[in-house]
PDB file of C-alpha atoms in Angstrom:
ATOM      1  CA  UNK O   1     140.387  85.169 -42.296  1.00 72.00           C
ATOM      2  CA  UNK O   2     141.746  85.187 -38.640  1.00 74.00           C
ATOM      3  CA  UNK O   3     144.794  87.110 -38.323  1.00 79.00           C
ATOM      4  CA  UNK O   4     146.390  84.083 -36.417  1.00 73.00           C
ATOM      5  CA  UNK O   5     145.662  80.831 -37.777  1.00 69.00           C
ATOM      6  CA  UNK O   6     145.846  78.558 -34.984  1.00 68.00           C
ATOM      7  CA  UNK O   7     142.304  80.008 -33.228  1.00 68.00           C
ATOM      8  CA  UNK O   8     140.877  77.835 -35.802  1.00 69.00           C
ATOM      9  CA  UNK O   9     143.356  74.643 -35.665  1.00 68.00           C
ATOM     10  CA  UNK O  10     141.236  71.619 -35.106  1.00 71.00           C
ATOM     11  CA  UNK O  11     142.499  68.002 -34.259  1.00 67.00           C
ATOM     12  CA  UNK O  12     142.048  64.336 -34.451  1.00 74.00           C
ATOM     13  CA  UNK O  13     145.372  63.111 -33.160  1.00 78.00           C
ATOM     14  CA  UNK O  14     147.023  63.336 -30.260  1.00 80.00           C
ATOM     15  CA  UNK O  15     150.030  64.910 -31.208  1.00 79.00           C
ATOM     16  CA  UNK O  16     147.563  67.896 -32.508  1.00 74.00           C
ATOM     17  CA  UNK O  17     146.286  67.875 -29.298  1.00 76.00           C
ATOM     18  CA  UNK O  18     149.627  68.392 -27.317  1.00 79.00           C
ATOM     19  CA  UNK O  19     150.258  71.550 -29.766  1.00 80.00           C
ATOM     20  CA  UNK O  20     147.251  72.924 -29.314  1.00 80.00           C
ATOM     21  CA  UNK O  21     147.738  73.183 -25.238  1.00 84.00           C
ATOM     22  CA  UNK O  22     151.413  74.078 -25.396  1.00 86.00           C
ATOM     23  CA  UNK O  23     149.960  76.688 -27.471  1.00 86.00           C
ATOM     24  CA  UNK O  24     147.291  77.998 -25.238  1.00 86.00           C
ATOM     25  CA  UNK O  25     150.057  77.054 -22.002  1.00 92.00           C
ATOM     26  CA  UNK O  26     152.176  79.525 -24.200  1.00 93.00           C
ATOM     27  CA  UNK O  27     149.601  82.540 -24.698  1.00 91.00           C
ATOM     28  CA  UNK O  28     148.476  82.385 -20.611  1.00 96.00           C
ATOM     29  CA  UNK O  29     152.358  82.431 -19.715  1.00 96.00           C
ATOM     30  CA  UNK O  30     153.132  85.540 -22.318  1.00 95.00           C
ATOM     31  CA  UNK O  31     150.301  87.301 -20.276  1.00 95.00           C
ATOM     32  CA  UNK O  32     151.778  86.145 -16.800  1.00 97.00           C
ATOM     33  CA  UNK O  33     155.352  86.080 -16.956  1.00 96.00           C
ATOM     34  CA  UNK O  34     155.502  89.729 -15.753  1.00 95.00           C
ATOM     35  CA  UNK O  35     152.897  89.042 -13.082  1.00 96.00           C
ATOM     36  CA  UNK O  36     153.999  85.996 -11.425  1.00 97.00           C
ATOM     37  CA  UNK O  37     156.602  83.367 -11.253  1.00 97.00           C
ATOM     38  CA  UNK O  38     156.566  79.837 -13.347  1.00 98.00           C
ATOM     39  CA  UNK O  39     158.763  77.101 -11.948  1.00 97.00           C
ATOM     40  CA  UNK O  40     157.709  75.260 -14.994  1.00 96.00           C
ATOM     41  CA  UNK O  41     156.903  77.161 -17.757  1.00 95.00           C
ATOM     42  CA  UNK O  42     156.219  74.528 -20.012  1.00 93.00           C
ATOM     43  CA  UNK O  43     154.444  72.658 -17.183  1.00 95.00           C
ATOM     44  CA  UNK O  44     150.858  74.015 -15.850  1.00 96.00           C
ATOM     45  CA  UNK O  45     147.382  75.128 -16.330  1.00 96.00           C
ATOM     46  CA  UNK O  46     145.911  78.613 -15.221  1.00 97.00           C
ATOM     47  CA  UNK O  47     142.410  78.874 -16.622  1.00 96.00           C
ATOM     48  CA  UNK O  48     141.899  82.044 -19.068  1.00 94.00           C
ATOM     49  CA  UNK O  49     139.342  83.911 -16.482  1.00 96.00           C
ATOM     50  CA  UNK O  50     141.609  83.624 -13.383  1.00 97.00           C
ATOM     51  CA  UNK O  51     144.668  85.243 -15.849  1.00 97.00           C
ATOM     52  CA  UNK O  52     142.238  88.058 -16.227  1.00 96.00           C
ATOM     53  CA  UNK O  53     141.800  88.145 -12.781  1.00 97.00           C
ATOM     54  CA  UNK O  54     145.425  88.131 -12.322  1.00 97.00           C
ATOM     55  CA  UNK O  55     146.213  90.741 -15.130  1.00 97.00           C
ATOM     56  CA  UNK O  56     143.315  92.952 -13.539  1.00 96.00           C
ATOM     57  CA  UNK O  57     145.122  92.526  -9.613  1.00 96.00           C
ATOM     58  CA  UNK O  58     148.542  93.309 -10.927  1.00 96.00           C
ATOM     59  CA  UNK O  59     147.432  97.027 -12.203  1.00 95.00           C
ATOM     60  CA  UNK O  60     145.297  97.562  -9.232  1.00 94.00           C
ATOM     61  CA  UNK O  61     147.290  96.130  -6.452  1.00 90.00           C
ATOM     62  CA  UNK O  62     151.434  96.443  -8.186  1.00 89.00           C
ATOM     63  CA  UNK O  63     153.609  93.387  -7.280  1.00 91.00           C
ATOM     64  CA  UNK O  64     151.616  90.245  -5.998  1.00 96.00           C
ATOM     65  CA  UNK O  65     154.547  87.470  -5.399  1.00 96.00           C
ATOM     66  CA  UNK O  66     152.396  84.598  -6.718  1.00 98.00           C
ATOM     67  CA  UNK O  67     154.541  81.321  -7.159  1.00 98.00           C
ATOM     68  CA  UNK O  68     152.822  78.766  -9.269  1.00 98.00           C
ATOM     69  CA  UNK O  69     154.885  75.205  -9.173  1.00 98.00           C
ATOM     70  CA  UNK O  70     155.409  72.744 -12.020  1.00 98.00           C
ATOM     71  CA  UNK O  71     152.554  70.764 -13.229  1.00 97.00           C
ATOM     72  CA  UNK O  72     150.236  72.694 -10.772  1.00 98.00           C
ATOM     73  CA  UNK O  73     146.402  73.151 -12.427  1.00 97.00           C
ATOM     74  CA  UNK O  74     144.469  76.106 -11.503  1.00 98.00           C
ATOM     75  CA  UNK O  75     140.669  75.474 -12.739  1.00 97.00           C
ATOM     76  CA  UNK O  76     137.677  78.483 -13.362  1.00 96.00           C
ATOM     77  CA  UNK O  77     136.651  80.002 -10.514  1.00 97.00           C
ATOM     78  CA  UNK O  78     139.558  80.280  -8.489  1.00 98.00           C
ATOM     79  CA  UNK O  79     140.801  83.601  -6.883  1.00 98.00           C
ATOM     80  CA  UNK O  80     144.577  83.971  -6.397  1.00 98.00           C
ATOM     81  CA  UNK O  81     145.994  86.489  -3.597  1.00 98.00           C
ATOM     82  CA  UNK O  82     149.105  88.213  -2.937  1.00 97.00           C
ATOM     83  CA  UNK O  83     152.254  86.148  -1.866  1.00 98.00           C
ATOM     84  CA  UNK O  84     150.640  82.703  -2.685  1.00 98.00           C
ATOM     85  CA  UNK O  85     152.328  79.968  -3.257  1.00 98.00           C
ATOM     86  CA  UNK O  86     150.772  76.916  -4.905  1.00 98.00           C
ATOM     87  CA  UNK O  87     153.082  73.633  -4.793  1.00 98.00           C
ATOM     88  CA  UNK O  88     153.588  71.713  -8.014  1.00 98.00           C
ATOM     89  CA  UNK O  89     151.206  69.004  -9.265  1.00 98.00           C
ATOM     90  CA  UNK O  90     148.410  71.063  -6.559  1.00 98.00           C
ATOM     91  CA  UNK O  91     145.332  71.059  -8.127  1.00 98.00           C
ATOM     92  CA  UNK O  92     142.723  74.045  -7.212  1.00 98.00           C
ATOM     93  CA  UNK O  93     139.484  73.636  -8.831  1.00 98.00           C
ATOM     94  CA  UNK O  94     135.875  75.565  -8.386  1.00 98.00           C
ATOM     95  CA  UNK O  95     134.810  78.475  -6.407  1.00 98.00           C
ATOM     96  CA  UNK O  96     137.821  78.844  -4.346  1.00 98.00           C
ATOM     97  CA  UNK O  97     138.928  82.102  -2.805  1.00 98.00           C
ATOM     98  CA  UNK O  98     142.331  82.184  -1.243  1.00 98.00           C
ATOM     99  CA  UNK O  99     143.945  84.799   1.372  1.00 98.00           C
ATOM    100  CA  UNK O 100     147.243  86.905   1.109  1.00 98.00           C
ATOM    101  CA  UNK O 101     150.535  84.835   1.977  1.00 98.00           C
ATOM    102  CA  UNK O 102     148.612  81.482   1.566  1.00 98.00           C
ATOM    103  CA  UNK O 103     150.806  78.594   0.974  1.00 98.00           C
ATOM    104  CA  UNK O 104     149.067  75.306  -0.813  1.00 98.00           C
ATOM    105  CA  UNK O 105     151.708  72.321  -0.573  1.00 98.00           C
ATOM    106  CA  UNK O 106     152.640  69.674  -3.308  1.00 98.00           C
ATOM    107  CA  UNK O 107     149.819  67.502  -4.310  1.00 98.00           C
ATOM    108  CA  UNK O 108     146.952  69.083  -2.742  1.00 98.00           C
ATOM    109  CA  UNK O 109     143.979  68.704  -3.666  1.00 98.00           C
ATOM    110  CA  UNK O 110     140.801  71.513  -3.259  1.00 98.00           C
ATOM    111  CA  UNK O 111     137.992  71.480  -5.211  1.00 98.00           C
ATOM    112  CA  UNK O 112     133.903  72.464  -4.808  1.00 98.00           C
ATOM    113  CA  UNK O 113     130.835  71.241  -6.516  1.00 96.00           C
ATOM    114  CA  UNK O 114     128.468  74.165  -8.061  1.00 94.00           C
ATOM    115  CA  UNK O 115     126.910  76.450  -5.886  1.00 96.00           C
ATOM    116  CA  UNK O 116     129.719  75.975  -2.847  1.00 98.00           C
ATOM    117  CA  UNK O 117     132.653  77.843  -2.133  1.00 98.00           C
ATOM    118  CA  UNK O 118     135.578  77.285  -0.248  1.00 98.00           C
ATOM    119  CA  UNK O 119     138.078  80.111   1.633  1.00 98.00           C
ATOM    120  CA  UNK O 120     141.404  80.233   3.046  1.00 98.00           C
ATOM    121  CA  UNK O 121     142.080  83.015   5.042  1.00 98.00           C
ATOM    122  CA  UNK O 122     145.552  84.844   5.227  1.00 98.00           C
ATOM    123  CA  UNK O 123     148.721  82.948   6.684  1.00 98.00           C
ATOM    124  CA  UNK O 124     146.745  79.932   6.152  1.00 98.00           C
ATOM    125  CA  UNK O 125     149.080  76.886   5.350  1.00 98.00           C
ATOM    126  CA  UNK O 126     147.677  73.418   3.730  1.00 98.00           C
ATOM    127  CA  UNK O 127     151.158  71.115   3.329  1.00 97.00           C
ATOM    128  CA  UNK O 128     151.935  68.443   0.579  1.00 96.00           C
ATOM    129  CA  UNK O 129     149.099  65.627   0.104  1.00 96.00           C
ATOM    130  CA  UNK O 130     146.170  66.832   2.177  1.00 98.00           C
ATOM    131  CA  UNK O 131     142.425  66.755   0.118  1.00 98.00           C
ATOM    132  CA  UNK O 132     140.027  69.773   1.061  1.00 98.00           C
ATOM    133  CA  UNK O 133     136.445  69.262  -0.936  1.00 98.00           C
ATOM    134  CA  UNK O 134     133.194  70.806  -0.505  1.00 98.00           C
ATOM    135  CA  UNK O 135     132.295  73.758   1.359  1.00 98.00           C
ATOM    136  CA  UNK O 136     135.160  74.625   3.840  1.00 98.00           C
ATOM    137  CA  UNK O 137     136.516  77.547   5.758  1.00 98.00           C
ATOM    138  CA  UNK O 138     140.600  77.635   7.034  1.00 98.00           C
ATOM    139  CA  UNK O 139     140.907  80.902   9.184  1.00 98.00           C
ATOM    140  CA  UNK O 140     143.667  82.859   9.314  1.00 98.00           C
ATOM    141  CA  UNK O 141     146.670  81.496  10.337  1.00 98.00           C
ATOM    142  CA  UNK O 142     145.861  78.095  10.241  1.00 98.00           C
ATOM    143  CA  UNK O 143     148.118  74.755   9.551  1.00 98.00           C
ATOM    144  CA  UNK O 144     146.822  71.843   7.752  1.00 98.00           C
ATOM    145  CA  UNK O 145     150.136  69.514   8.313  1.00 97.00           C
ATOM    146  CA  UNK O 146     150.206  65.837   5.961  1.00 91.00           C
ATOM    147  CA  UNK O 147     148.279  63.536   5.701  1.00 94.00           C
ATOM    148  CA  UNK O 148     144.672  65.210   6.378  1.00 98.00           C
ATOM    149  CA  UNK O 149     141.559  65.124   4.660  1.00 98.00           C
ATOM    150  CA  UNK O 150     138.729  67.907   5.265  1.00 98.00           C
ATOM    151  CA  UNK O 151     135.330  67.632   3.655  1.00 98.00           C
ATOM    152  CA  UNK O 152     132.093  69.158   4.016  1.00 98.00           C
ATOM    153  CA  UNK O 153     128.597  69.196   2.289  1.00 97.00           C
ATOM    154  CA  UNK O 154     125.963  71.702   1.774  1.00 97.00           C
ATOM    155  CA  UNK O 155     124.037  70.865   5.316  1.00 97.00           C
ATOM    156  CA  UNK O 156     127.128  70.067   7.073  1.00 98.00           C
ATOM    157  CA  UNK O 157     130.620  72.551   6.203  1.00 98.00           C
ATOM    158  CA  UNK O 158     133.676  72.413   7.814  1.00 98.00           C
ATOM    159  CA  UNK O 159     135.591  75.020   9.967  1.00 98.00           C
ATOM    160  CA  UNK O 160     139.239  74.904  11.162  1.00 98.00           C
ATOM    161  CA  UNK O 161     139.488  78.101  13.201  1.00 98.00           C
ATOM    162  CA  UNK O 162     142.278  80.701  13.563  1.00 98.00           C
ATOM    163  CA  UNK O 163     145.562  79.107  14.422  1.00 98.00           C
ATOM    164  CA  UNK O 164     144.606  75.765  14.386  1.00 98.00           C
ATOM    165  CA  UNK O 165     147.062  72.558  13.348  1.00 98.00           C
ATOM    166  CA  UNK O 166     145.618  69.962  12.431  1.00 98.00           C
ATOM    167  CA  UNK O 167     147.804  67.182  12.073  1.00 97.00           C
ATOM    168  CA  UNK O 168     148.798  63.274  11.912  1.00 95.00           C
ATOM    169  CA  UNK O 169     146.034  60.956  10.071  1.00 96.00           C
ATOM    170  CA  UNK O 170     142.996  62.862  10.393  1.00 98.00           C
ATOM    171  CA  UNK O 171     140.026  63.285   8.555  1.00 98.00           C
ATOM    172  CA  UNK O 172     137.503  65.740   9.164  1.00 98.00           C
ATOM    173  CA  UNK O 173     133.758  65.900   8.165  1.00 98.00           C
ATOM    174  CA  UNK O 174     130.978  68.933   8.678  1.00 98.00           C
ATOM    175  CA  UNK O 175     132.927  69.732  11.725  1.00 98.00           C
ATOM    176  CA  UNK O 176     133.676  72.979  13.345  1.00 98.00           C
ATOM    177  CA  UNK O 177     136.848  73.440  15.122  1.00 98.00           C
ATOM    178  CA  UNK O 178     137.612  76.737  17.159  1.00 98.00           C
ATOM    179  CA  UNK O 179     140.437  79.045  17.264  1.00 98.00           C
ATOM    180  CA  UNK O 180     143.462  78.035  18.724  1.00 98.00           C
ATOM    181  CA  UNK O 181     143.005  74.319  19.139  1.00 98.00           C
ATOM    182  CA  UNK O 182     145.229  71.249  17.912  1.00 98.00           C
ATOM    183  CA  UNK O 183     144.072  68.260  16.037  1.00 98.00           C
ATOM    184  CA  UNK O 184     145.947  65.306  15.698  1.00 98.00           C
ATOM    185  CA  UNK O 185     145.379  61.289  14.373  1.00 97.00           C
ATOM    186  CA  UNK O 186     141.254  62.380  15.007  1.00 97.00           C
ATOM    187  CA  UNK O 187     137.987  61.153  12.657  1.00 97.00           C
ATOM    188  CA  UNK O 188     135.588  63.730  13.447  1.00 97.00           C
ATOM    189  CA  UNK O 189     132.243  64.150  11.747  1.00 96.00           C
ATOM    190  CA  UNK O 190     129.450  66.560  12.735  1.00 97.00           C
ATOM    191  CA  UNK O 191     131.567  67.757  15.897  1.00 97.00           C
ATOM    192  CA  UNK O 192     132.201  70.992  17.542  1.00 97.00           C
ATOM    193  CA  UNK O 193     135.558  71.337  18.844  1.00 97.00           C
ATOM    194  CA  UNK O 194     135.533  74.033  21.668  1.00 97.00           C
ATOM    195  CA  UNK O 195     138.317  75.991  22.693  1.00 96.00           C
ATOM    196  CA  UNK O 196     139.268  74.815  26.502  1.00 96.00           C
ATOM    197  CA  UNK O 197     141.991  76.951  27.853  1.00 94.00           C
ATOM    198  CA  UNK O 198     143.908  75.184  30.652  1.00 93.00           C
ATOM    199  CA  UNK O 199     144.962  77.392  34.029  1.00 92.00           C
ATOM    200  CA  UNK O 200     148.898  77.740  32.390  1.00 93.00           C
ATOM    201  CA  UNK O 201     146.920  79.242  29.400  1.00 90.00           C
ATOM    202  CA  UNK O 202     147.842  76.765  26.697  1.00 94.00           C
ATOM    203  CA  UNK O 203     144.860  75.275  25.002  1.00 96.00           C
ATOM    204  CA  UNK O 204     143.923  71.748  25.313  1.00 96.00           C
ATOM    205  CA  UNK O 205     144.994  69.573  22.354  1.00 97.00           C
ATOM    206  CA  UNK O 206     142.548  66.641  20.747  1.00 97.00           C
ATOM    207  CA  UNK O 207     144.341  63.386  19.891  1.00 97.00           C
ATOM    208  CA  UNK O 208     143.173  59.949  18.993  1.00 97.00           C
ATOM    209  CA  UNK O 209     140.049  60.478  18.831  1.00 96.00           C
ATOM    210  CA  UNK O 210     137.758  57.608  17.273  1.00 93.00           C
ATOM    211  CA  UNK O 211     134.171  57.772  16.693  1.00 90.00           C
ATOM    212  CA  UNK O 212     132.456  54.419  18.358  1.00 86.00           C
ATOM    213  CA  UNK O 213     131.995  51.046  15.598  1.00 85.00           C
ATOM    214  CA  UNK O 214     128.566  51.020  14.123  1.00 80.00           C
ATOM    215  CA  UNK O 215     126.753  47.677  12.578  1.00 76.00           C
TER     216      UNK O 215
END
């Protein structure tokens, strides 16, 4: 007989089902609530291998600041960092590894098929709303600003390079952007954006760009 019943509850109503995830909600925050801070505790999902992960940083590393918002859902295969914030009702799912003092805004999406992997590098920022699938790189220091959408695919991944913004209503496909530049209200797919430094030294910005009507 199991020393705690519930490993064996079993249900076929939903009002067994909402018990049995408070319950498991309730062991992963017992584990946590040391490690990192809830806004919700009653509201969110960490998967059971990335609280191992987190257990396992927190006696290797000490204190790692990780804020985890209300109704935010944090699926296998995620790696957490220190001082990252995840927004509420953000939802991180697949092989995603995230930098120190990332910040992941309200409502954003980020999630990888098998086999790809996604990074955001430290001081990276990805505000409220934006959707980041497939394989795709944010380099340090980088700004994802509402509402943008960055894709990529196993033959074409994305790129936004080190202190980038990207901004206004852009969406971005198998594209590489270099350091330093400025996106904003652009649909780019399969460019390279190069770097062009102008003579005062500030780095030429890409706006409204369109691709041409097809069909």
């Amino acid at each position: 007989s199991p020393e705690d019943g519930t490993v064996v509850l079993g249900f076929n109503n939903k009002s067994v089902l909402r018990k049995m995830e408070d319950l498991a909600r309730q062991r992963v925050y017992d584990k946590l609530k040391d490690i990192i801070t809830f806004e919700a505790p009653d509201d969110f999902f960490i998967a059971d291998e990335v609280a191992e992960d987190l257990v396992r940083m927190d006696q290797e590393k000490g204190n790692l600041d990780i804020v985890i918002g209300k109704g935010a859902r944090i699926e296998r295969g995620v790696t957490l960092n220190i001082n990252v914030h995840i927004g509420h009702y953000a939802c991180l799912c697949g092989d995603i590894t995230l930098g120190r003092n990332v910040s992941i805004g309200a409502n954003v999406e980020m999630s990888v098929y098998r086999g790809q992997k996604m990074v955001v590098e430290d001081d990276a920022e990805i505000l409220g709303g934006n959707i980041l699938k497939g394989p795709v790189t944010i380099r340090q220091g980088a700004r994802v600003e509402t509402p943008v959408t960055i894709t990529g695919s196993d033959t074409h991944p994305s790129c936004i390079g080190a202190r980038c913004l990207i901004k206004g209503t852009t969406y971005i496909f198998g594209s590489t952007i270099e350091d330093d530049v400025t996106i904003e209200h652009c649909v780019l797919k399969c460019k390279r954006i190069e770097r062009i430094e102008r003579k005062d030294g500030s780095v030429q910005a890409v706006r409204y760009y369109l691709p041409l009507p097809q069909g």
